[in-house]
PDB file of C-alpha atoms in Angstrom:
ATOM      1  CA  MET A 285     -30.366   5.697 -28.678  1.00 43.00           C
ATOM      2  CA  LYS A 286     -32.296   3.554 -26.194  1.00 45.00           C
ATOM      3  CA  PHE A 287     -29.687   0.780 -26.475  1.00 41.00           C
ATOM      4  CA  LYS A 288     -26.826   3.214 -25.723  1.00 45.00           C
ATOM      5  CA  LEU A 289     -28.709   4.548 -22.716  1.00 42.00           C
ATOM      6  CA  LEU A 290     -29.154   1.027 -21.337  1.00 43.00           C
ATOM      7  CA  GLU A 291     -25.499   0.278 -22.060  1.00 47.00           C
ATOM      8  CA  ASN A 292     -24.340   3.355 -20.139  1.00 56.00           C
ATOM      9  CA  THR A 293     -26.644   2.476 -17.240  1.00 55.00           C
ATOM     10  CA  LYS A 294     -25.152  -1.012 -17.056  1.00 73.00           C
ATOM     11  CA  THR A 295     -21.636   0.468 -17.123  1.00 77.00           C
ATOM     12  CA  ASN A 296     -22.522   2.768 -14.220  1.00 87.00           C
ATOM     13  CA  VAL A 297     -23.863  -0.203 -12.235  1.00 89.00           C
ATOM     14  CA  LYS A 298     -20.644  -2.148 -12.856  1.00 92.00           C
ATOM     15  CA  PHE A 299     -18.562   0.817 -11.732  1.00 91.00           C
ATOM     16  CA  LYS A 300     -20.663   1.362  -8.597  1.00 94.00           C
ATOM     17  CA  ILE A 301     -20.427  -2.318  -7.633  1.00 95.00           C
ATOM     18  CA  GLY A 302     -16.643  -2.227  -8.008  1.00 95.00           C
ATOM     19  CA  LEU A 303     -16.399   0.957  -5.969  1.00 95.00           C
ATOM     20  CA  ILE A 304     -18.577  -0.433  -3.162  1.00 96.00           C
ATOM     21  CA  LEU A 305     -16.477  -3.594  -2.973  1.00 97.00           C
ATOM     22  CA  PHE A 306     -13.312  -1.472  -2.977  1.00 98.00           C
ATOM     23  CA  PHE A 307     -14.461   0.387   0.141  1.00 97.00           C
ATOM     24  CA  ILE A 308     -15.599  -2.860   1.768  1.00 97.00           C
ATOM     25  CA  LEU A 309     -12.070  -4.189   1.346  1.00 97.00           C
ATOM     26  CA  ILE A 310     -10.506  -1.014   2.744  1.00 97.00           C
ATOM     27  CA  ILE A 311     -12.766  -1.211   5.806  1.00 97.00           C
ATOM     28  CA  SER A 312     -11.950  -4.893   6.259  1.00 96.00           C
ATOM     29  CA  TYR A 313      -8.216  -4.235   6.120  1.00 97.00           C
ATOM     30  CA  ALA A 314      -8.540  -1.307   8.512  1.00 96.00           C
ATOM     31  CA  TYR A 315     -10.541  -3.394  11.003  1.00 95.00           C
ATOM     32  CA  PHE A 316      -8.461  -6.571  10.953  1.00 94.00           C
ATOM     33  CA  GLN A 317      -5.034  -5.104  11.665  1.00 91.00           C
ATOM     34  CA  GLN A 318      -2.101  -7.197  12.824  1.00 91.00           C
ATOM     35  CA  THR A 319       0.047  -6.176  15.787  1.00 88.00           C
ATOM     36  CA  TYR A 320       2.808  -3.714  15.055  1.00 88.00           C
ATOM     37  CA  LYS A 321       5.090  -5.431  17.584  1.00 88.00           C
ATOM     38  CA  ASN A 322       6.813  -7.422  14.890  1.00 89.00           C
ATOM     39  CA  TRP A 323      10.510  -7.352  13.979  1.00 91.00           C
ATOM     40  CA  ASN A 324       9.791  -6.750  10.303  1.00 92.00           C
ATOM     41  CA  VAL A 325       7.290  -3.960  10.991  1.00 93.00           C
ATOM     42  CA  ILE A 326       9.453  -2.197  13.576  1.00 92.00           C
ATOM     43  CA  SER A 327      12.461  -2.320  11.269  1.00 94.00           C
ATOM     44  CA  ARG A 328      10.525  -0.599   8.480  1.00 95.00           C
ATOM     45  CA  ILE A 329       8.680   2.023  10.529  1.00 94.00           C
ATOM     46  CA  SER A 330      11.869   2.851  12.444  1.00 93.00           C
ATOM     47  CA  LEU A 331      13.521   3.898   9.201  1.00 95.00           C
ATOM     48  CA  SER A 332      10.537   6.104   8.365  1.00 94.00           C
ATOM     49  CA  LEU A 333      10.552   7.768  11.785  1.00 91.00           C
ATOM     50  CA  SER A 334      14.322   8.264  11.783  1.00 91.00           C
ATOM     51  CA  LEU A 335      14.191   9.923   8.367  1.00 92.00           C
ATOM     52  CA  MET A 336      11.237  12.098   9.341  1.00 88.00           C
ATOM     53  CA  GLU A 337      12.357  13.109  12.824  1.00 84.00           C
ATOM     54  CA  GLU A 338      16.149  13.143  12.617  1.00 86.00           C
ATOM     55  CA  GLY A 339      17.061  13.066   8.939  1.00 89.00           C
ATOM     56  CA  THR A 340      19.081   9.885   9.381  1.00 91.00           C
ATOM     57  CA  VAL A 341      18.793   6.287   8.178  1.00 93.00           C
ATOM     58  CA  THR A 342      19.995   4.823  11.462  1.00 93.00           C
ATOM     59  CA  ILE A 343      17.400   3.154  13.696  1.00 92.00           C
ATOM     60  CA  ASN A 344      19.348   3.338  16.950  1.00 91.00           C
ATOM     61  CA  LYS A 345      16.362   4.349  19.091  1.00 87.00           C
ATOM     62  CA  PHE A 346      14.319   1.332  18.108  1.00 86.00           C
ATOM     63  CA  HIS A 347      16.968  -1.306  17.454  1.00 89.00           C
ATOM     64  CA  THR A 348      16.302  -3.157  20.721  1.00 87.00           C
ATOM     65  CA  HIS A 349      12.777  -3.960  19.508  1.00 87.00           C
ATOM     66  CA  THR A 350      13.790  -5.693  16.287  1.00 90.00           C
ATOM     67  CA  GLY A 351      16.168  -8.375  15.121  1.00 91.00           C
ATOM     68  CA  ASP A 352      15.764  -7.290  11.490  1.00 89.00           C
ATOM     69  CA  LYS A 353      18.715  -4.920  11.530  1.00 94.00           C
ATOM     70  CA  ALA A 354      22.324  -4.505  10.540  1.00 94.00           C
ATOM     71  CA  LYS A 355      25.108  -2.962  12.615  1.00 93.00           C
ATOM     72  CA  TYR A 356      27.870  -0.868  11.095  1.00 92.00           C
ATOM     73  CA  LYS A 357      30.405   1.264  12.980  1.00 91.00           C
ATOM     74  CA  GLY A 358      28.265   1.304  16.120  1.00 91.00           C
ATOM     75  CA  ASN A 359      25.034   2.294  14.393  1.00 94.00           C
ATOM     76  CA  TYR A 360      21.997   0.142  13.593  1.00 95.00           C
ATOM     77  CA  TYR A 361      20.204   0.111  10.257  1.00 95.00           C
ATOM     78  CA  SER A 362      17.091  -1.550   8.877  1.00 94.00           C
ATOM     79  CA  ASP A 363      17.968  -4.566   6.734  1.00 94.00           C
ATOM     80  CA  LYS A 364      14.734  -4.252   4.745  1.00 95.00           C
ATOM     81  CA  ALA A 365      14.174  -2.755   1.311  1.00 95.00           C
ATOM     82  CA  PRO A 366      13.364   0.940   1.936  1.00 96.00           C
ATOM     83  CA  GLY A 367      10.439   1.490  -0.445  1.00 96.00           C
ATOM     84  CA  LEU A 368       7.628   0.954   2.040  1.00 96.00           C
ATOM     85  CA  SER A 369       9.398   3.138   4.602  1.00 96.00           C
ATOM     86  CA  PHE A 370       9.738   5.900   1.997  1.00 96.00           C
ATOM     87  CA  THR A 371       6.071   5.603   1.008  1.00 96.00           C
ATOM     88  CA  ALA A 372       5.029   6.027   4.640  1.00 95.00           C
ATOM     89  CA  LEU A 373       6.830   9.365   5.128  1.00 94.00           C
ATOM     90  CA  PRO A 374       3.908  11.687   4.224  1.00 94.00           C
ATOM     91  CA  LEU A 375       1.504   9.374   6.066  1.00 95.00           C
ATOM     92  CA  ILE A 376       3.531   9.751   9.263  1.00 91.00           C
ATOM     93  CA  ASN A 377       3.051  13.516   9.089  1.00 87.00           C
ATOM     94  CA  VAL A 378      -0.704  13.097   8.713  1.00 91.00           C
ATOM     95  CA  SER A 379      -0.923  10.572  11.551  1.00 88.00           C
ATOM     96  CA  LYS A 380       1.082  12.912  13.809  1.00 82.00           C
ATOM     97  CA  MET A 381      -1.385  15.696  13.052  1.00 83.00           C
ATOM     98  CA  ILE A 382      -4.249  13.401  14.008  1.00 84.00           C
ATOM     99  CA  ILE A 383      -2.573  12.485  17.283  1.00 80.00           C
ATOM    100  CA  GLY A 384      -1.868  16.141  17.943  1.00 75.00           C
ATOM    101  CA  ASN A 385       1.713  15.858  19.199  1.00 53.00           C
ATOM    102  CA  TYR A 386       4.424  18.039  17.747  1.00 46.00           C
ATOM    103  CA  GLY A 387       8.057  18.962  18.375  1.00 43.00           C
ATOM    104  CA  LYS A 388      10.838  17.313  20.329  1.00 46.00           C
ATOM    105  CA  ASN A 389       8.599  15.994  23.103  1.00 49.00           C
ATOM    106  CA  SER A 390       6.759  13.552  20.837  1.00 51.00           C
ATOM    107  CA  HIS A 391       6.585  10.261  22.705  1.00 50.00           C
ATOM    108  CA  TRP A 392       7.581   8.052  19.772  1.00 52.00           C
ATOM    109  CA  ASN A 393      11.008   9.715  19.787  1.00 54.00           C
ATOM    110  CA  ASP A 394      12.067   7.885  22.937  1.00 55.00           C
ATOM    111  CA  GLY A 395      12.123   4.541  21.148  1.00 59.00           C
ATOM    112  CA  LYS A 396       9.350   2.968  23.223  1.00 64.00           C
ATOM    113  CA  LEU A 397       6.523   0.864  21.847  1.00 67.00           C
ATOM    114  CA  ASN A 398       3.396   2.759  22.889  1.00 76.00           C
ATOM    115  CA  TRP A 399      -0.077   3.522  21.584  1.00 80.00           C
ATOM    116  CA  GLU A 400       1.151   6.526  19.596  1.00 83.00           C
ATOM    117  CA  LEU A 401       3.636   4.453  17.653  1.00 87.00           C
ATOM    118  CA  GLY A 402       0.921   1.828  17.262  1.00 88.00           C
ATOM    119  CA  PHE A 403      -1.427   4.404  15.732  1.00 90.00           C
ATOM    120  CA  ILE A 404       1.262   5.637  13.338  1.00 91.00           C
ATOM    121  CA  VAL A 405       1.889   2.087  12.143  1.00 94.00           C
ATOM    122  CA  TYR A 406      -1.874   1.458  11.889  1.00 95.00           C
ATOM    123  CA  PHE A 407      -2.459   4.577   9.790  1.00 95.00           C
ATOM    124  CA  CYS A 408       0.500   3.853   7.525  1.00 96.00           C
ATOM    125  CA  THR A 409      -0.593   0.240   7.057  1.00 97.00           C
ATOM    126  CA  VAL A 410      -4.125   1.149   5.984  1.00 97.00           C
ATOM    127  CA  PHE A 411      -2.903   3.628   3.366  1.00 97.00           C
ATOM    128  CA  THR A 412      -0.038   1.518   2.010  1.00 97.00           C
ATOM    129  CA  SER A 413      -0.609  -2.225   2.265  1.00 97.00           C
ATOM    130  CA  GLY A 414      -4.388  -1.933   2.607  1.00 97.00           C
ATOM    131  CA  LEU A 415      -4.974   0.706  -0.050  1.00 97.00           C
ATOM    132  CA  PHE A 416      -2.715  -0.881  -2.665  1.00 97.00           C
ATOM    133  CA  THR A 417      -4.252  -4.319  -2.136  1.00 98.00           C
ATOM    134  CA  ALA A 418      -7.747  -2.865  -2.555  1.00 98.00           C
ATOM    135  CA  ILE A 419      -6.638  -1.124  -5.766  1.00 97.00           C
ATOM    136  CA  ALA A 420      -5.207  -4.392  -7.102  1.00 97.00           C
ATOM    137  CA  ALA A 421      -8.482  -6.177  -6.227  1.00 98.00           C
ATOM    138  CA  LEU A 422     -10.501  -3.477  -8.009  1.00 97.00           C
ATOM    139  CA  LEU A 423      -8.340  -3.879 -11.100  1.00 97.00           C
ATOM    140  CA  ILE A 424      -8.931  -7.638 -11.011  1.00 97.00           C
ATOM    141  CA  TYR A 425     -12.656  -6.829 -11.070  1.00 97.00           C
ATOM    142  CA  PHE A 426     -12.356  -4.547 -14.098  1.00 94.00           C
ATOM    143  CA  VAL A 427      -9.968  -6.858 -15.968  1.00 94.00           C
ATOM    144  CA  SER A 428     -12.404  -9.733 -15.404  1.00 95.00           C
ATOM    145  CA  LEU A 429     -15.211  -7.661 -16.912  1.00 94.00           C
ATOM    146  CA  ARG A 430     -12.960  -6.642 -19.768  1.00 91.00           C
ATOM    147  CA  ILE A 431     -12.273 -10.243 -20.804  1.00 90.00           C
ATOM    148  CA  GLY A 432     -15.971 -11.089 -20.798  1.00 91.00           C
ATOM    149  CA  THR A 433     -16.686 -12.318 -17.283  1.00 92.00           C
ATOM    150  CA  SER A 434     -20.164 -11.674 -15.860  1.00 93.00           C
ATOM    151  CA  ILE A 435     -20.603  -9.170 -13.039  1.00 93.00           C
ATOM    152  CA  SER A 436     -21.027 -11.974 -10.505  1.00 94.00           C
ATOM    153  CA  GLY A 437     -17.884 -13.655 -11.840  1.00 95.00           C
ATOM    154  CA  ALA A 438     -15.910 -10.423 -11.561  1.00 95.00           C
ATOM    155  CA  VAL A 439     -17.179  -9.889  -8.011  1.00 96.00           C
ATOM    156  CA  PHE A 440     -16.154 -13.450  -7.136  1.00 97.00           C
ATOM    157  CA  ALA A 441     -12.664 -12.890  -8.577  1.00 97.00           C
ATOM    158  CA  MET A 442     -12.232  -9.601  -6.718  1.00 97.00           C
ATOM    159  CA  LEU A 443     -13.382 -10.934  -3.355  1.00 97.00           C
ATOM    160  CA  SER A 444     -11.491 -14.204  -3.768  1.00 97.00           C
ATOM    161  CA  PHE A 445      -8.286 -12.213  -4.094  1.00 97.00           C
ATOM    162  CA  GLY A 446      -9.161  -9.486  -1.575  1.00 96.00           C
ATOM    163  CA  LEU A 447     -10.629 -11.647   1.191  1.00 96.00           C
ATOM    164  CA  GLY A 448      -9.977 -15.279   0.290  1.00 95.00           C
ATOM    165  CA  SER A 449      -6.251 -15.316  -0.389  1.00 95.00           C
ATOM    166  CA  LEU A 450      -3.006 -14.467   1.387  1.00 94.00           C
ATOM    167  CA  ALA A 451      -3.460 -10.923   0.095  1.00 95.00           C
ATOM    168  CA  TRP A 452      -5.825 -10.224   3.010  1.00 95.00           C
ATOM    169  CA  GLY A 453      -3.179 -11.131   5.550  1.00 94.00           C
ATOM    170  CA  TRP A 454      -0.483  -9.025   3.903  1.00 96.00           C
ATOM    171  CA  ALA A 455      -2.909  -6.097   3.526  1.00 97.00           C
ATOM    172  CA  THR A 456      -3.244  -5.852   7.307  1.00 97.00           C
ATOM    173  CA  ALA A 457       0.453  -5.564   8.135  1.00 96.00           C
ATOM    174  CA  PHE A 458       3.152  -2.963   7.505  1.00 96.00           C
ATOM    175  CA  LEU A 459       5.195  -5.352   5.366  1.00 95.00           C
ATOM    176  CA  GLY A 460       6.405  -4.999   1.795  1.00 95.00           C
ATOM    177  CA  HIS A 461       4.553  -7.982   0.340  1.00 95.00           C
ATOM    178  CA  ALA A 462       1.202  -6.296  -0.323  1.00 96.00           C
ATOM    179  CA  MET A 463       2.553  -3.138  -1.925  1.00 97.00           C
ATOM    180  CA  ALA A 464       5.141  -4.922  -4.051  1.00 97.00           C
ATOM    181  CA  GLY A 465       2.637  -7.470  -5.355  1.00 96.00           C
ATOM    182  CA  SER A 466       0.042  -4.794  -6.002  1.00 97.00           C
ATOM    183  CA  CYS A 467       2.527  -2.605  -7.890  1.00 97.00           C
ATOM    184  CA  LEU A 468       3.400  -5.547 -10.141  1.00 97.00           C
ATOM    185  CA  PHE A 469      -0.255  -6.174 -10.937  1.00 96.00           C
ATOM    186  CA  ILE A 470      -1.042  -2.485 -11.469  1.00 96.00           C
ATOM    187  CA  ALA A 471       1.774  -2.290 -14.030  1.00 96.00           C
ATOM    188  CA  PHE A 472       0.502  -5.493 -15.672  1.00 94.00           C
ATOM    189  CA  VAL A 473      -2.970  -3.963 -16.067  1.00 94.00           C
ATOM    190  CA  ILE A 474      -1.520  -0.769 -17.563  1.00 93.00           C
ATOM    191  CA  ILE A 475       0.388  -2.830 -20.123  1.00 92.00           C
ATOM    192  CA  ILE A 476      -2.775  -4.778 -21.010  1.00 90.00           C
ATOM    193  CA  PHE A 477      -4.647  -1.478 -21.430  1.00 87.00           C
ATOM    194  CA  LEU A 478      -1.919  -0.085 -23.696  1.00 86.00           C
ATOM    195  CA  ASN A 479      -2.155  -3.121 -25.941  1.00 81.00           C
ATOM    196  CA  GLN A 480      -5.930  -2.917 -26.320  1.00 78.00           C
ATOM    197  CA  ILE A 481      -6.522   0.740 -27.127  1.00 76.00           C
ATOM    198  CA  ALA A 482      -5.792   2.868 -30.165  1.00 77.00           C
ATOM    199  CA  ALA A 483      -2.402   4.533 -30.194  1.00 78.00           C
ATOM    200  CA  HIS A 484      -2.113   8.049 -28.799  1.00 80.00           C
ATOM    201  CA  LYS A 485       1.424   9.382 -28.434  1.00 84.00           C
ATOM    202  CA  GLN A 486       1.155  11.572 -25.324  1.00 87.00           C
ATOM    203  CA  ARG A 487      -1.180   9.235 -23.439  1.00 87.00           C
ATOM    204  CA  ASP A 488       0.874   6.168 -24.315  1.00 88.00           C
ATOM    205  CA  MET A 489       4.086   7.874 -23.210  1.00 91.00           C
ATOM    206  CA  PHE A 490       2.498   8.778 -19.871  1.00 92.00           C
ATOM    207  CA  LEU A 491       1.071   5.292 -19.295  1.00 90.00           C
ATOM    208  CA  GLY A 492       4.347   3.687 -20.360  1.00 91.00           C
ATOM    209  CA  PHE A 493       6.237   5.868 -17.899  1.00 94.00           C
ATOM    210  CA  LEU A 494       3.681   5.071 -15.196  1.00 94.00           C
ATOM    211  CA  ALA A 495       4.032   1.320 -15.770  1.00 94.00           C
ATOM    212  CA  GLY A 496       7.807   1.596 -15.572  1.00 95.00           C
ATOM    213  CA  ALA A 497       7.637   3.731 -12.441  1.00 96.00           C
ATOM    214  CA  VAL A 498       5.284   1.314 -10.668  1.00 96.00           C
ATOM    215  CA  LEU A 499       7.441  -1.677 -11.645  1.00 96.00           C
ATOM    216  CA  SER A 500      10.538   0.141 -10.411  1.00 96.00           C
ATOM    217  CA  TRP A 501       8.869   1.006  -7.129  1.00 97.00           C
ATOM    218  CA  ALA A 502       7.906  -2.627  -6.629  1.00 97.00           C
ATOM    219  CA  VAL A 503      11.626  -3.463  -6.627  1.00 97.00           C
ATOM    220  CA  VAL A 504      12.401  -0.636  -4.193  1.00 97.00           C
ATOM    221  CA  VAL A 505       9.717  -2.038  -1.853  1.00 97.00           C
ATOM    222  CA  GLU A 506      10.826  -5.684  -2.212  1.00 96.00           C
ATOM    223  CA  TYR A 507      14.032  -6.569  -4.035  1.00 96.00           C
ATOM    224  CA  THR A 508      12.616  -9.960  -5.065  1.00 95.00           C
ATOM    225  CA  SER A 509      10.145  -8.103  -7.315  1.00 96.00           C
ATOM    226  CA  ALA A 510      13.033  -7.755  -9.780  1.00 94.00           C
ATOM    227  CA  ILE A 511      12.438 -11.370 -10.841  1.00 93.00           C
ATOM    228  CA  PRO A 512       8.881 -10.925 -12.195  1.00 88.00           C
TER     229      PRO A 512
END
């Protein structure tokens, strides 16, 4: 009984350490944000805004600010995979509520690059690229513990990925790299989990579907994810 109690206590400590590091990463990504005045970023957020505000996939209002576009029959379109833009749709609504602007007079509708558009991109970046990268880092921590690594080793692995690799750079920009890579790793971890636990029909069906959905979404975010 005493041994089990100590074992549970140690498990709680491991979980708390992982959770603390997770929030440290989120804060780091939120603080060190890249500029939104980037062709790739504008192309993606323009699609989100056009879908949300006008119900169209054209990016005519913002096309002068990006070279990452395609022109067809007089209209301009984003030439990026649409997954990240789709993911940002509910986040745009939340960010608009925070700003407090509603209706047709919203300043981002005029196609100008201003602080309001900057905040929308910032908010969407934190809760897409940043959040998914932090989740992937947390899973690296737990997978490391699962295969027998010490707590310090798992912490080192998590922080090496989260703060010491290219993942940190991608986590601070509204680009598809971070989300696509994170989705691939999340699915990988689910598959590992399925292979290490006792069979349970309903749970396994759900986790199998989840792994497939996350892998599929990785391709929608970045077409090159189809290769892995």
